[in-house]
Short mmCIF file of C-alpha atoms in Angstrom, two decimals:
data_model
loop_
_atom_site.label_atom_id
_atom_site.label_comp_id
_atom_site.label_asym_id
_atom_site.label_seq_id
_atom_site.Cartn_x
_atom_site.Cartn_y
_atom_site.Cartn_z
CA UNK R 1 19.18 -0.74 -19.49
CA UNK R 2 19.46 -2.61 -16.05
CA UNK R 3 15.86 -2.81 -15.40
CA UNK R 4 14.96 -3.40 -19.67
CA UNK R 5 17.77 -5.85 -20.32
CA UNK R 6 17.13 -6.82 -23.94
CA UNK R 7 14.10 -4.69 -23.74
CA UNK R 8 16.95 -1.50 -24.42
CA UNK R 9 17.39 -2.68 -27.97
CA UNK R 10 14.58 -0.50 -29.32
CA UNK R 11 16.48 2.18 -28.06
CA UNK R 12 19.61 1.53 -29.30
CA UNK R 13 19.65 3.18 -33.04
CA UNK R 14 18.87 6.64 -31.28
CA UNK R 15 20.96 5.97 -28.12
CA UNK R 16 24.21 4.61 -29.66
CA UNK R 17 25.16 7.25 -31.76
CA UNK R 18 24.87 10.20 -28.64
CA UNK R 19 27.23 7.75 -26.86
CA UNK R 20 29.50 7.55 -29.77
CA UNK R 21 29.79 11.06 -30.27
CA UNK R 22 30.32 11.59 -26.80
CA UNK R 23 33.24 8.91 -26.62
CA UNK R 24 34.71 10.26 -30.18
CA UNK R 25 34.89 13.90 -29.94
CA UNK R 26 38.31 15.40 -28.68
CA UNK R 27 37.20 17.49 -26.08
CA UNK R 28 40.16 19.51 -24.36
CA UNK R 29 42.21 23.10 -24.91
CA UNK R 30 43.85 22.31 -28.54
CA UNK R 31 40.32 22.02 -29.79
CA UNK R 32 39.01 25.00 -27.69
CA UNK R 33 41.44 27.26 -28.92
CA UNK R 34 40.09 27.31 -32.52
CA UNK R 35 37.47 29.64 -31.38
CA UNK R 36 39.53 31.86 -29.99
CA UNK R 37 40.01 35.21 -31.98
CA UNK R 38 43.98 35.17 -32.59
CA UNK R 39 46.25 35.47 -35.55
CA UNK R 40 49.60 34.53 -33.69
CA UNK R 41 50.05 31.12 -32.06
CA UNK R 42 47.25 28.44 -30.95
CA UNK R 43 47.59 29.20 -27.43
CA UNK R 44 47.80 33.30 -27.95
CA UNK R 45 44.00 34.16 -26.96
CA UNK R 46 44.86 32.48 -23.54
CA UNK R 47 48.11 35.05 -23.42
CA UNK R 48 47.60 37.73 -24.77
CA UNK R 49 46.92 40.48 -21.59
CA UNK R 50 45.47 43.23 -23.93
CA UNK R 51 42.37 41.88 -24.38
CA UNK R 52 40.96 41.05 -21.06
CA UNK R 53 37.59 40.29 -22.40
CA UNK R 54 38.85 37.30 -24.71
CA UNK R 55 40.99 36.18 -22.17
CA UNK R 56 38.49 35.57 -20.33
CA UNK R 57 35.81 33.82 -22.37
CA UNK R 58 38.90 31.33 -23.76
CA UNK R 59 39.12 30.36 -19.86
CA UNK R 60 35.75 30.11 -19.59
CA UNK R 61 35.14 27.83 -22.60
CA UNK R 62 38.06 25.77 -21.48
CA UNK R 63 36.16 25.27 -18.27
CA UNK R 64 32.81 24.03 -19.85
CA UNK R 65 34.75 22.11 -22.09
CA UNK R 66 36.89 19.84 -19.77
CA UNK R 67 33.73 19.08 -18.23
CA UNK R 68 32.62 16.90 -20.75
CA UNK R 69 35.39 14.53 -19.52
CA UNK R 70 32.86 13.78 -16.98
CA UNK R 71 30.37 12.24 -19.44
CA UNK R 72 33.05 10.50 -21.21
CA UNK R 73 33.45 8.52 -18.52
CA UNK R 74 29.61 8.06 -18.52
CA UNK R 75 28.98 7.00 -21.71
CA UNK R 76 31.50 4.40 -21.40
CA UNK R 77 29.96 3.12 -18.49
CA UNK R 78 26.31 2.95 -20.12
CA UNK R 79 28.35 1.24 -23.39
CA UNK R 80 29.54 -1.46 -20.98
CA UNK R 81 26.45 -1.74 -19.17
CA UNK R 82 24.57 -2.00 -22.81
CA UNK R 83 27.06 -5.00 -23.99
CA UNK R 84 25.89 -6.77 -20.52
CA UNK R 85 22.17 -6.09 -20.78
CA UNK R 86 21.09 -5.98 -24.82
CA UNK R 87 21.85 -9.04 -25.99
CA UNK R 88 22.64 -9.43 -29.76
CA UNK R 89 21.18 -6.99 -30.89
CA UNK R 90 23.96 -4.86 -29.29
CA UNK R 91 26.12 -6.71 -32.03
CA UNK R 92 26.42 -3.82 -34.86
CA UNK R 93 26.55 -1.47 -31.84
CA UNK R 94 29.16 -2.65 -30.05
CA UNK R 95 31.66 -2.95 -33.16
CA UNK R 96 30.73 0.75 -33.70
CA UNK R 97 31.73 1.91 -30.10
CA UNK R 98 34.93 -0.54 -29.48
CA UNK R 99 37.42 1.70 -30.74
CA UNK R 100 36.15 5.25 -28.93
CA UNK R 101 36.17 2.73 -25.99
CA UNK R 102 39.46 1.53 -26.61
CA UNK R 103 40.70 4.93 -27.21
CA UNK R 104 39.66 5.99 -23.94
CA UNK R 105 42.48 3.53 -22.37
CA UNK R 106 45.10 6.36 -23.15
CA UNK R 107 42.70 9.54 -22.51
CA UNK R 108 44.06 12.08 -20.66
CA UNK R 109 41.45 12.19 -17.99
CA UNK R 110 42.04 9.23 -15.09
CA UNK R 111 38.38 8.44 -14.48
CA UNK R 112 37.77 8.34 -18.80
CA UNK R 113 40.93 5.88 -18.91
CA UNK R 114 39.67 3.79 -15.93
CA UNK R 115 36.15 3.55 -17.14
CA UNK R 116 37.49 2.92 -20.74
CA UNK R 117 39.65 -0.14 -19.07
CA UNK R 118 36.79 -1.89 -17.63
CA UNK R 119 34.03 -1.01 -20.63
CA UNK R 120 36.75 -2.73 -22.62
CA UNK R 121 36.80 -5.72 -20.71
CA UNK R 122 33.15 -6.06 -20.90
CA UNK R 123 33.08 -6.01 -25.16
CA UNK R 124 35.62 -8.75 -25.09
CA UNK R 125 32.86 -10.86 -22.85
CA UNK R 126 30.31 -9.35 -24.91
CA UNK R 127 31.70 -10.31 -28.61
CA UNK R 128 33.26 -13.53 -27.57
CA UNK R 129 29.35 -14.78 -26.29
CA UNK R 130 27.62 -12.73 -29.17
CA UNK R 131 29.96 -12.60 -32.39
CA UNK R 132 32.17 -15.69 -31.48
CA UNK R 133 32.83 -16.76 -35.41
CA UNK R 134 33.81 -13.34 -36.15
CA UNK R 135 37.24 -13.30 -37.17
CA UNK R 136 38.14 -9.52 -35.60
CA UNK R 137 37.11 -11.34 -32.07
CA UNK R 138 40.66 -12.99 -31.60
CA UNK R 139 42.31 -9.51 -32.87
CA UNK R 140 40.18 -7.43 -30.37
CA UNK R 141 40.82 -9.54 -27.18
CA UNK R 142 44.43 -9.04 -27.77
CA UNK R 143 44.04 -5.57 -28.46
CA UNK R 144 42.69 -5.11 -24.66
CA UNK R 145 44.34 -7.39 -22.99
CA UNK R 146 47.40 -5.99 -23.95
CA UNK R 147 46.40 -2.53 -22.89
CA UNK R 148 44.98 -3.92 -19.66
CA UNK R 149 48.07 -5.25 -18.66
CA UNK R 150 50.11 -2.47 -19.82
CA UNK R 151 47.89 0.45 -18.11
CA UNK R 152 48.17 -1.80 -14.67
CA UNK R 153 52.24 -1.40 -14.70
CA UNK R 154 52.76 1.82 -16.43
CA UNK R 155 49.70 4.15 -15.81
CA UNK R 156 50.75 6.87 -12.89
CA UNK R 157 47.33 7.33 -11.41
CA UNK R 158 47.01 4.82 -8.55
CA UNK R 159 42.85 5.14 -9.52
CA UNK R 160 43.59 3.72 -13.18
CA UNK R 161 45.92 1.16 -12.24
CA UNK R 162 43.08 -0.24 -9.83
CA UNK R 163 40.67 0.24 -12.65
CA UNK R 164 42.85 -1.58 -14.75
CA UNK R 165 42.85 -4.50 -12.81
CA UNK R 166 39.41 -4.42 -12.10
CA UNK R 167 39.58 -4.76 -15.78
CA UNK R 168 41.98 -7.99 -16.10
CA UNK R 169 39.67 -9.60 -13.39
CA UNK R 170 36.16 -9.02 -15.41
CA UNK R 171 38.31 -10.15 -18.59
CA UNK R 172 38.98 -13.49 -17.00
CA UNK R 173 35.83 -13.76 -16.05
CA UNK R 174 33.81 -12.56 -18.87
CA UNK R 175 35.71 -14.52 -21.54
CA UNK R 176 35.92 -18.76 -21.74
CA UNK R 177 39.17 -20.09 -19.96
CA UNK R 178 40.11 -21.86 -23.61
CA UNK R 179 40.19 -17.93 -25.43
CA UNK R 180 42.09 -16.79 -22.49
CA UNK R 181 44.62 -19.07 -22.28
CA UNK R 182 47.43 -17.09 -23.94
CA UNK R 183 47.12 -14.27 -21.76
CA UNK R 184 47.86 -16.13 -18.23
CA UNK R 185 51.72 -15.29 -18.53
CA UNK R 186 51.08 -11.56 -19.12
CA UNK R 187 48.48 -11.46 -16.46
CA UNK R 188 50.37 -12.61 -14.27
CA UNK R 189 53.46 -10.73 -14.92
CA UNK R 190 51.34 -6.96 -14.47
CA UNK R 191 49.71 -8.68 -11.24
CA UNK R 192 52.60 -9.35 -9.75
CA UNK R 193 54.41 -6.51 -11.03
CA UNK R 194 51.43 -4.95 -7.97
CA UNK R 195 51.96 -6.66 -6.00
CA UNK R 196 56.06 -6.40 -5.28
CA UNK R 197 55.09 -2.68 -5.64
CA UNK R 198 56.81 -1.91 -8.66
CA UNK R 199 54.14 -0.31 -10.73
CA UNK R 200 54.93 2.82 -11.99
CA UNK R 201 51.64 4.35 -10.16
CA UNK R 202 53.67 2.51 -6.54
CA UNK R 203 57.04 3.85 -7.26
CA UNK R 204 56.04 7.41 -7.73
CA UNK R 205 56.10 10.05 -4.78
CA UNK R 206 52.74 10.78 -3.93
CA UNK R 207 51.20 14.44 -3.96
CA UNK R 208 48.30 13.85 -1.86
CA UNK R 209 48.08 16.09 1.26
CA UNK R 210 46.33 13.64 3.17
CA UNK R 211 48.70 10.57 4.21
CA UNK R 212 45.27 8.41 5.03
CA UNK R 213 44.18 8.97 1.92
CA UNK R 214 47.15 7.95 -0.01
CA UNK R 215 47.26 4.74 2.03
CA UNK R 216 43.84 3.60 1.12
CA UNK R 217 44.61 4.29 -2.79
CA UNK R 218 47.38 1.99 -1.85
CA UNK R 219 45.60 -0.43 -0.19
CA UNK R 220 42.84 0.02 -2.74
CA UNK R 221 45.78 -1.10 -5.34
CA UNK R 222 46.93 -3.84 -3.45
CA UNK R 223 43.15 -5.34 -2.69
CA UNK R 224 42.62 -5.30 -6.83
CA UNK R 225 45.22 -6.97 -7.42
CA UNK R 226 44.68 -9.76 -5.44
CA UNK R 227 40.90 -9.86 -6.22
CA UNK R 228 42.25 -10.17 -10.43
CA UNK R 229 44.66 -13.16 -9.25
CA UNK R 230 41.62 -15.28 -7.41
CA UNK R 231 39.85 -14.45 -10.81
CA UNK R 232 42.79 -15.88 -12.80
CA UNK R 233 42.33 -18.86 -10.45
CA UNK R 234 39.15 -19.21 -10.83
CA UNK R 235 39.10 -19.52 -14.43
CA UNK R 236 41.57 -22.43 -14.46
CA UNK R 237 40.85 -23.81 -11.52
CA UNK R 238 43.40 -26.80 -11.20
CA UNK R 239 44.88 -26.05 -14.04
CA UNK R 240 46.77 -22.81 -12.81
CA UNK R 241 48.79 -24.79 -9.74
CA UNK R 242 52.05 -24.35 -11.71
CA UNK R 243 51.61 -20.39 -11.88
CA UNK R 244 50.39 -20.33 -8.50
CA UNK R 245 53.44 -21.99 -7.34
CA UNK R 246 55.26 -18.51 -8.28
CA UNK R 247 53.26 -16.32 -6.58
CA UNK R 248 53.36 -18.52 -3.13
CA UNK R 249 56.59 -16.34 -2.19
CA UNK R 250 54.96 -13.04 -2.82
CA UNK R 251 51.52 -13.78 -1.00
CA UNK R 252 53.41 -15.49 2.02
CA UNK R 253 55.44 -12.70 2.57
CA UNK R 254 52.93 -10.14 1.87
CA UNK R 255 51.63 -11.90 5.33
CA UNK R 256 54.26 -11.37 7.70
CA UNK R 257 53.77 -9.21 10.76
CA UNK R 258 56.34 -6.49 9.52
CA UNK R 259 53.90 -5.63 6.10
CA UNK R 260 51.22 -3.36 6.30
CA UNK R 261 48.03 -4.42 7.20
CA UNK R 262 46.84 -4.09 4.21
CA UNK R 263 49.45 -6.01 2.70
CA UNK R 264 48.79 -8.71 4.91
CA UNK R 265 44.29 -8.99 4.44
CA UNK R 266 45.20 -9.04 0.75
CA UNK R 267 47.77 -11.80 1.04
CA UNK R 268 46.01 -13.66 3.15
CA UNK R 269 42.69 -13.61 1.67
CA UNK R 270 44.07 -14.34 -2.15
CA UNK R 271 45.79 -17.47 -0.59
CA UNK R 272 42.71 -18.46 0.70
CA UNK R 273 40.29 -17.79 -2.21
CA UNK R 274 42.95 -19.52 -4.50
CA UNK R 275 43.62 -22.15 -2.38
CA UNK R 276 39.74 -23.15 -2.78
CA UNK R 277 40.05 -22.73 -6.78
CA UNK R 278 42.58 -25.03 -6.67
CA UNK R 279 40.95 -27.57 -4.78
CA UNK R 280 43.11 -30.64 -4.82
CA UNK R 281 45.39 -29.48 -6.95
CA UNK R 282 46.63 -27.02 -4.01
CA UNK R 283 48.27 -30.27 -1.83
CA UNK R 284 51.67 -29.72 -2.76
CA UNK R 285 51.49 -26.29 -1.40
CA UNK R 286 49.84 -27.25 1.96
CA UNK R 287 52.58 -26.77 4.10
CA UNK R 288 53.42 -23.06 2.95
CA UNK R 289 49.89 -22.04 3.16
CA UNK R 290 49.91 -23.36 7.04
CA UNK R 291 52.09 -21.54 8.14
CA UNK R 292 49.96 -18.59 7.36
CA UNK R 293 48.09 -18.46 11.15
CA UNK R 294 51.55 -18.20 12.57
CA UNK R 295 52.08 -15.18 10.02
CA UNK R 296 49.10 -13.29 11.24
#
């Protein structure tokens, strides 16, 4: 599809409905369970010690089966990459695979959510250029940006929440400043909901073994974050002075020598990307944004 671009369409009436399938189908241990051999409850083949032998081919088919999570999160990312690359004739397509896609958002498996996040992102870009006088178009973009904004504060895994806004970033990118307008306040509110570290994802106790590790997811967070704020800025350009003017406390002290260095790149590099967004709409901050080398 990257190398074809609109060249894929011939494809598509065989290709879209393996993807569908894939995205659609309910893949996990409630479903597996049916073929188990038991007349007691759902979950009895998996318990029951006196027969070892079934025992062990439920396990077994519960193995094989939660793999498939693993091409869930595949097919999303080829149904994204399709609304990039196909062109119009992804139109009919992309309508059937929205709401597997934006069922994914809630799937149980954190790489399937994240990939669902960002796939979902790219269909709002996709039917806003494509299918613009389509009256579901207005209905769909609040659909996902809702659930962008509300995976970024509530989702535990740190991985989704950066997927997420990944997702918000793309959306703002993807889809015309004038469609988007609405959506600034809420944007803002999950960004900066980040970056005070009050996601749900920040506020829970990690179990990772490995402290490094956990401080790069963090930082990994954090850098998101501010990379879905510059492309908030960017969008408006001048026009989003006013909500910048609210975040100027958070990035500035997200900059002082007693944060985390992470903390500190992130604020200091949003400041600067938005400040150039801005252009000369950024004067009246000047003076804040100054005092920034002292900071560092």
């Amino acid at each position: 599809a990257e190398i074809l671009e609109e060249g894929i369409s011939e494809a598509l009436p065989a290709l879209v409905p393996k993807i569908y399938h894939t995205l659609h189908n309910e893949d996990g241990i409630l479903e597996l369970d049916r073929h188990v051999n038991t007349t007691s409850t759902q979950f009895a083949g998996l318990n029951d010690s006196s027969d070892e032998e079934d025992d062990d081919q439920a396990v077994r088919g519960m193995t094989v089966k939660t793999s498939l999570t693993d091409e869930k999160a595949s097919a999303a990312h080829l149904a994204g990459v399709l609304s990039k690359k196909a062109g119009p004739s992804f139109i009919q397509h992309g309508w059937q695979l929205f709401e597997p896609i934006l069922h994914g958002c809630s799937y149980f498996h954190d790489e399937v959510r994240g990939q669902s996040a960002k796939t979902a992102a790219l269909f709002c870009g996709f039917f806003t250029q494509h299918d613009a006088a389509n009256p579901k178009v207005q209905q769909v973009l609040g659909e996902v940006a809702g659930r962008l904004f509300e995976m970024t504060t509530t989702d535990d895994s740190k991985e989704v929440c950066s997927d997420s806004l990944t997702a918000v970033g793309t959306l703002f990118e993807v889809v015309s400043p004038a469609l988007m307008a609405s959506y600034v306040e809420g944007a803002s509110q999950a960004i900066m909901t980040v970056l005070t570290e009050k996601a749900v994802c920040q506020t829970l106790a990690d179990d990772e073994d490995d402290d490094e590790e956990s401080e790069d997811h963090d930082g990994q967070v954090m850098d998101t974050a501010a990379e879905a704020f510059e492309q908030v800025a960017k969008c408006f350009g001048s026009g989003f002075a006013q909500t910048f003017a609210t975040f100027l406390p958070v990035f500035t002290k997200m900059a002082k020598p007693s944060k985390a260095d992470n903390s500190r790149v992130a604020g200091t590099g949003v400041l600067a990307e938005v400040s150039k967004s801005l252009g000369p709409a950024v004067s009246p901050y000047l003076n804040d944004v100054r005092m920034l080398p002292t900071h560092i």
